[in-house]
Amino acid sequence: GAGVSQSPSNKVTEKGKDVELRCDPISGHTALYWYRQRLGQGLEFLIYFQGNSAPDKSGLPSDRFSAERTGESVSTLTIQRTQQEDSAVYLCASSLELRASDEQFFGPGTRLTVL
Amino acid sequence: AQRVTQPEKLLSVFKGAPVELKCNYSYSGSPELFWYVQYSRQRLQLLLRHISRESIKGFTADLNKGETSFHLKKPFAQEEDSAMYYCALDGMNSGYSTLTFGKGTMLLVSP
């Protein structure tokens, strides 16, 4: 069906608030990835899921960041007590399997602005 | 650690001119290299990968392990090539796939 979708497309929040970003991967894709792109920077890898499992959380910037995935489908990235440096575009991608040879399909991103 | 360097933030050329977008990488093993492109108001998408040795939209990229480079080339640029281009490396750290991206190069092709 449709490609990777993300919601909301834009989110403006106040410093200190919690936010939740959602990603709907392509149906049947077992691997899911979260990236962050801050202004003037490249895409920064945050976390990946194989199925519902995220074996390596070391890419998350701080303990304020967490992510989960359920039903081998939807994933949410939660940022607690947001800071201004969290302002960025958060991209989600999915691929058929967790292999370098499998193309990662990207969503449109969520633009987060922390005031 | 793996790293991807794209030295040019902006590359501006005239239509019909040759284009070379530079990409250098740092990785101790045998990486897989990719070029992703993001056209205005569109999502990031795969342009080509070195393992396929293909030409997409007239673009080619050759992996040079000696120079640790994966430059993207096109002999005659078109206006529709204007976009943001990202070079990416997949080092298969610990057996799983994660992409390390460069900061990107904006290509502007003027008429």
mmCIF file of C-alpha atoms in Angstrom:
data_model
loop_
_atom_site.group_PDB
_atom_site.id
_atom_site.type_symbol
_atom_site.label_atom_id
_atom_site.label_comp_id
_atom_site.label_asym_id
_atom_site.label_seq_id
_atom_site.Cartn_x
_atom_site.Cartn_y
_atom_site.Cartn_z
ATOM 1 C CA GLY A 1 0.000 0.000 0.000
ATOM 2 C CA ALA A 2 1.194 3.471 0.844
ATOM 3 C CA GLY A 3 4.713 4.250 1.906
ATOM 4 C CA VAL A 4 5.981 5.066 5.355
ATOM 5 C CA SER A 5 3.829 7.622 7.102
ATOM 6 C CA GLN A 6 4.623 9.789 10.098
ATOM 7 C CA SER A 7 2.511 11.949 12.347
ATOM 8 C CA PRO A 8 2.282 14.704 13.172
ATOM 9 C CA SER A 9 3.982 16.403 10.248
ATOM 10 C CA ASN A 10 4.753 19.407 12.439
ATOM 11 C CA LYS A 11 4.884 19.747 16.194
ATOM 12 C CA VAL A 12 5.534 22.890 18.169
ATOM 13 C CA THR A 13 5.944 22.445 21.876
ATOM 14 C CA GLU A 14 7.194 24.291 24.888
ATOM 15 C CA LYS A 15 10.427 23.435 26.596
ATOM 16 C CA GLY A 16 9.869 20.848 29.294
ATOM 17 C CA LYS A 17 6.836 19.202 27.685
ATOM 18 C CA ASP A 18 6.774 15.598 26.509
ATOM 19 C CA VAL A 19 6.151 14.752 22.859
ATOM 20 C CA GLU A 20 5.299 11.563 21.046
ATOM 21 C CA LEU A 21 6.119 10.994 17.393
ATOM 22 C CA ARG A 22 4.513 8.218 15.430
ATOM 23 C CA CYS A 23 5.712 6.122 12.502
ATOM 24 C CA ASP A 24 3.690 3.708 10.390
ATOM 25 C CA PRO A 25 6.066 1.558 8.336
ATOM 26 C CA ILE A 26 5.329 -0.201 5.092
ATOM 27 C CA SER A 27 3.252 -3.290 5.800
ATOM 28 C CA GLY A 28 5.420 -6.387 6.082
ATOM 29 C CA HIS A 29 8.636 -4.519 6.759
ATOM 30 C CA THR A 30 10.292 -6.063 9.785
ATOM 31 C CA ALA A 31 13.005 -3.441 10.224
ATOM 32 C CA LEU A 32 12.279 0.109 11.312
ATOM 33 C CA TYR A 33 14.690 2.980 11.901
ATOM 34 C CA TRP A 34 14.563 6.420 13.470
ATOM 35 C CA TYR A 35 16.859 9.248 12.391
ATOM 36 C CA ARG A 36 17.177 12.876 13.404
ATOM 37 C CA GLN A 37 18.226 15.797 11.257
ATOM 38 C CA ARG A 38 19.112 19.010 12.990
ATOM 39 C CA LEU A 39 19.490 22.203 10.995
ATOM 40 C CA GLY A 40 22.682 22.156 8.957
ATOM 41 C CA GLN A 41 23.530 18.632 10.036
ATOM 42 C CA GLY A 42 23.385 15.269 8.357
ATOM 43 C CA LEU A 43 20.949 12.582 9.316
ATOM 44 C CA GLU A 44 21.809 11.117 12.699
ATOM 45 C CA PHE A 45 20.870 7.503 13.384
ATOM 46 C CA LEU A 46 18.929 7.079 16.628
ATOM 47 C CA ILE A 47 17.594 3.550 16.958
ATOM 48 C CA TYR A 48 16.461 0.560 14.959
ATOM 49 C CA PHE A 49 13.885 -2.155 15.516
ATOM 50 C CA GLN A 50 13.951 -5.700 14.298
ATOM 51 C CA GLY A 51 10.398 -6.807 14.812
ATOM 52 C CA ASN A 52 9.402 -5.267 18.120
ATOM 53 C CA SER A 53 12.874 -5.473 19.571
ATOM 54 C CA ALA A 54 15.403 -2.641 19.800
ATOM 55 C CA PRO A 55 18.650 -4.360 20.800
ATOM 56 C CA ASP A 56 20.819 -1.266 20.751
ATOM 57 C CA LYS A 57 19.676 1.998 22.273
ATOM 58 C CA SER A 58 23.098 3.606 22.341
ATOM 59 C CA GLY A 59 22.252 5.973 19.498
ATOM 60 C CA LEU A 60 19.558 7.743 21.487
ATOM 61 C CA PRO A 61 20.883 11.196 22.478
ATOM 62 C CA SER A 62 19.866 10.994 26.137
ATOM 63 C CA ASP A 63 17.679 9.089 28.560
ATOM 64 C CA ARG A 64 14.896 11.535 27.779
ATOM 65 C CA PHE A 65 14.482 9.687 24.491
ATOM 66 C CA SER A 66 12.700 6.355 24.252
ATOM 67 C CA ALA A 67 11.096 4.347 21.496
ATOM 68 C CA GLU A 68 8.855 1.372 21.206
ATOM 69 C CA ARG A 69 7.247 -0.691 18.513
ATOM 70 C CA THR A 70 4.211 -2.914 18.772
ATOM 71 C CA GLY A 71 2.745 -5.575 16.546
ATOM 72 C CA GLU A 72 5.771 -5.330 14.283
ATOM 73 C CA SER A 73 4.068 -2.241 12.964
ATOM 74 C CA VAL A 74 3.638 1.190 14.475
ATOM 75 C CA SER A 75 6.522 2.774 16.328
ATOM 76 C CA THR A 76 6.541 5.760 18.637
ATOM 77 C CA LEU A 77 9.475 7.917 19.576
ATOM 78 C CA THR A 78 8.929 9.729 22.858
ATOM 79 C CA ILE A 79 10.936 12.694 24.029
ATOM 80 C CA GLN A 80 10.427 13.670 27.648
ATOM 81 C CA ARG A 81 11.095 17.119 29.065
ATOM 82 C CA THR A 82 11.937 18.522 25.635
ATOM 83 C CA GLN A 83 14.827 20.917 25.256
ATOM 84 C CA GLN A 84 15.487 23.450 22.522
ATOM 85 C CA GLU A 85 18.319 21.320 21.157
ATOM 86 C CA ASP A 86 15.738 18.614 20.430
ATOM 87 C CA SER A 87 14.355 20.788 17.628
ATOM 88 C CA ALA A 88 14.899 18.844 14.436
ATOM 89 C CA VAL A 89 13.228 16.813 11.731
ATOM 90 C CA TYR A 90 12.707 13.257 12.922
ATOM 91 C CA LEU A 91 12.681 10.716 10.117
ATOM 92 C CA CYS A 92 11.456 7.169 10.214
ATOM 93 C CA ALA A 93 12.393 4.515 7.677
ATOM 94 C CA SER A 94 11.537 0.865 7.185
ATOM 95 C CA SER A 95 13.013 -1.994 5.210
ATOM 96 C CA LEU A 96 11.954 -5.531 4.457
ATOM 97 C CA GLU A 97 14.659 -7.066 6.608
ATOM 98 C CA LEU A 98 17.583 -5.812 8.656
ATOM 99 C CA ARG A 99 20.068 -6.102 5.839
ATOM 100 C CA ALA A 100 22.281 -3.554 4.168
ATOM 101 C CA SER A 101 21.057 -4.833 0.810
ATOM 102 C CA ASP A 102 17.443 -3.952 1.652
ATOM 103 C CA GLU A 103 16.485 -0.437 0.658
ATOM 104 C CA GLN A 104 15.313 1.799 3.466
ATOM 105 C CA PHE A 105 12.122 3.660 2.612
ATOM 106 C CA PHE A 106 11.736 6.962 4.384
ATOM 107 C CA GLY A 107 8.708 8.748 5.724
ATOM 108 C CA PRO A 108 8.085 12.466 5.234
ATOM 109 C CA GLY A 109 9.387 13.301 8.691
ATOM 110 C CA THR A 110 8.066 15.165 11.705
ATOM 111 C CA ARG A 111 9.391 18.675 12.197
ATOM 112 C CA LEU A 112 9.702 19.296 15.927
ATOM 113 C CA THR A 113 10.158 22.821 17.207
ATOM 114 C CA VAL A 114 10.802 23.337 20.895
ATOM 115 C CA LEU A 115 10.237 26.910 22.022
ATOM 116 C CA ALA B 1 33.990 4.597 13.870
ATOM 117 C CA GLN B 2 32.362 5.146 10.526
ATOM 118 C CA ARG B 3 32.129 8.590 9.038
ATOM 119 C CA VAL B 4 30.918 10.140 5.803
ATOM 120 C CA THR B 5 32.197 13.493 4.600
ATOM 121 C CA GLN B 6 30.580 15.610 1.929
ATOM 122 C CA PRO B 7 32.837 18.656 1.652
ATOM 123 C CA GLU B 8 30.486 20.849 -0.354
ATOM 124 C CA LYS B 9 27.315 22.259 1.163
ATOM 125 C CA LEU B 10 26.255 23.757 -2.148
ATOM 126 C CA LEU B 11 27.129 23.023 -5.737
ATOM 127 C CA SER B 12 25.765 25.336 -8.388
ATOM 128 C CA VAL B 13 26.111 24.526 -12.090
ATOM 129 C CA PHE B 14 24.493 25.439 -15.379
ATOM 130 C CA LYS B 15 22.291 23.055 -17.297
ATOM 131 C CA GLY B 16 24.375 20.775 -19.494
ATOM 132 C CA ALA B 17 27.499 21.084 -17.362
ATOM 133 C CA PRO B 18 29.124 18.036 -15.762
ATOM 134 C CA VAL B 19 28.466 17.439 -12.097
ATOM 135 C CA GLU B 20 30.528 15.702 -9.439
ATOM 136 C CA LEU B 21 29.272 15.511 -5.882
ATOM 137 C CA LYS B 22 32.083 14.450 -3.587
ATOM 138 C CA CYS B 23 31.831 11.856 -0.859
ATOM 139 C CA ASN B 24 34.616 10.424 1.269
ATOM 140 C CA TYR B 25 34.174 7.820 3.941
ATOM 141 C CA SER B 26 36.015 6.370 6.875
ATOM 142 C CA TYR B 27 35.431 2.726 7.730
ATOM 143 C CA SER B 28 37.763 -0.096 8.548
ATOM 144 C CA GLY B 29 35.846 -2.898 6.887
ATOM 145 C CA SER B 30 34.101 -3.297 3.541
ATOM 146 C CA PRO B 31 31.265 -0.810 3.504
ATOM 147 C CA GLU B 32 28.222 -0.550 1.367
ATOM 148 C CA LEU B 33 27.805 2.932 -0.028
ATOM 149 C CA PHE B 34 24.648 4.674 -1.137
ATOM 150 C CA TRP B 35 23.479 7.962 -2.551
ATOM 151 C CA TYR B 36 20.120 9.261 -1.359
ATOM 152 C CA VAL B 37 18.322 12.229 -2.873
ATOM 153 C CA GLN B 38 15.640 14.560 -1.578
ATOM 154 C CA TYR B 39 13.809 16.682 -4.135
ATOM 155 C CA SER B 40 11.920 19.748 -3.004
ATOM 156 C CA ARG B 41 8.857 18.808 -0.940
ATOM 157 C CA GLN B 42 9.524 15.105 -1.398
ATOM 158 C CA ARG B 43 10.805 12.477 0.956
ATOM 159 C CA LEU B 44 14.308 11.111 1.050
ATOM 160 C CA GLN B 45 14.757 8.290 -1.442
ATOM 161 C CA LEU B 46 17.472 5.975 -2.601
ATOM 162 C CA LEU B 47 19.213 7.091 -5.784
ATOM 163 C CA LEU B 48 21.788 4.379 -6.227
ATOM 164 C CA ARG B 49 24.036 1.965 -4.385
ATOM 165 C CA HIS B 50 27.559 0.956 -5.269
ATOM 166 C CA ILE B 51 26.841 -2.752 -5.186
ATOM 167 C CA SER B 52 24.380 -2.438 -8.056
ATOM 168 C CA ARG B 53 26.817 -0.675 -10.357
ATOM 169 C CA GLU B 54 23.873 0.945 -12.057
ATOM 170 C CA SER B 55 23.182 4.316 -13.613
ATOM 171 C CA ILE B 56 20.083 6.060 -12.344
ATOM 172 C CA LYS B 57 18.804 9.228 -14.020
ATOM 173 C CA GLY B 58 22.195 9.498 -15.700
ATOM 174 C CA PHE B 59 24.064 9.437 -12.392
ATOM 175 C CA THR B 60 26.864 7.009 -11.633
ATOM 176 C CA ALA B 61 29.108 6.506 -8.639
ATOM 177 C CA ASP B 62 32.207 4.395 -8.377
ATOM 178 C CA LEU B 63 33.585 3.123 -5.116
ATOM 179 C CA ASN B 64 37.297 3.868 -4.875
ATOM 180 C CA LYS B 65 38.610 1.953 -1.895
ATOM 181 C CA GLY B 66 42.112 3.367 -2.278
ATOM 182 C CA GLU B 67 40.851 6.929 -1.950
ATOM 183 C CA THR B 68 37.888 5.906 0.253
ATOM 184 C CA SER B 69 35.613 7.872 -2.024
ATOM 185 C CA PHE B 70 32.227 7.389 -3.641
ATOM 186 C CA HIS B 71 31.724 10.473 -5.753
ATOM 187 C CA LEU B 72 28.462 10.941 -7.642
ATOM 188 C CA LYS B 73 28.800 12.021 -11.256
ATOM 189 C CA LYS B 74 26.626 13.054 -14.150
ATOM 190 C CA PRO B 75 28.023 14.230 -17.483
ATOM 191 C CA PHE B 76 25.226 16.688 -18.315
ATOM 192 C CA ALA B 77 23.190 18.178 -15.485
ATOM 193 C CA GLN B 78 19.486 18.893 -15.906
ATOM 194 C CA GLU B 79 17.342 21.395 -14.038
ATOM 195 C CA GLU B 80 15.313 18.575 -12.528
ATOM 196 C CA ASP B 81 18.467 17.280 -10.860
ATOM 197 C CA SER B 82 18.299 20.180 -8.420
ATOM 198 C CA ALA B 83 17.940 18.549 -5.006
ATOM 199 C CA MET B 84 19.699 17.680 -1.785
ATOM 200 C CA TYR B 85 22.039 14.719 -2.139
ATOM 201 C CA TYR B 86 23.236 12.586 0.752
ATOM 202 C CA CYS B 87 25.990 10.037 0.687
ATOM 203 C CA ALA B 88 25.496 7.168 3.154
ATOM 204 C CA LEU B 89 27.524 4.254 4.412
ATOM 205 C CA ASP B 90 26.275 1.008 5.860
ATOM 206 C CA GLY B 91 28.961 -0.684 7.894
ATOM 207 C CA MET B 92 26.744 -3.453 9.171
ATOM 208 C CA ASN B 93 27.893 -2.776 12.720
ATOM 209 C CA SER B 94 27.424 -5.833 14.868
ATOM 210 C CA GLY B 95 25.667 -7.494 11.977
ATOM 211 C CA TYR B 96 22.806 -5.073 11.618
ATOM 212 C CA SER B 97 22.171 -2.402 9.069
ATOM 213 C CA THR B 98 22.465 1.240 10.070
ATOM 214 C CA LEU B 99 23.124 4.068 7.722
ATOM 215 C CA THR B 100 25.644 6.794 8.500
ATOM 216 C CA PHE B 101 24.857 9.867 6.435
ATOM 217 C CA GLY B 102 26.946 12.788 5.336
ATOM 218 C CA LYS B 103 25.682 16.318 5.868
ATOM 219 C CA GLY B 104 24.463 16.543 2.316
ATOM 220 C CA THR B 105 25.186 18.668 -0.738
ATOM 221 C CA MET B 106 22.579 20.908 -2.287
ATOM 222 C CA LEU B 107 22.810 20.773 -6.078
ATOM 223 C CA LEU B 108 21.359 23.727 -7.959
ATOM 224 C CA VAL B 109 21.152 23.478 -11.735
ATOM 225 C CA SER B 110 20.413 26.765 -13.433
ATOM 226 C CA PRO B 111 18.999 27.147 -16.942
#
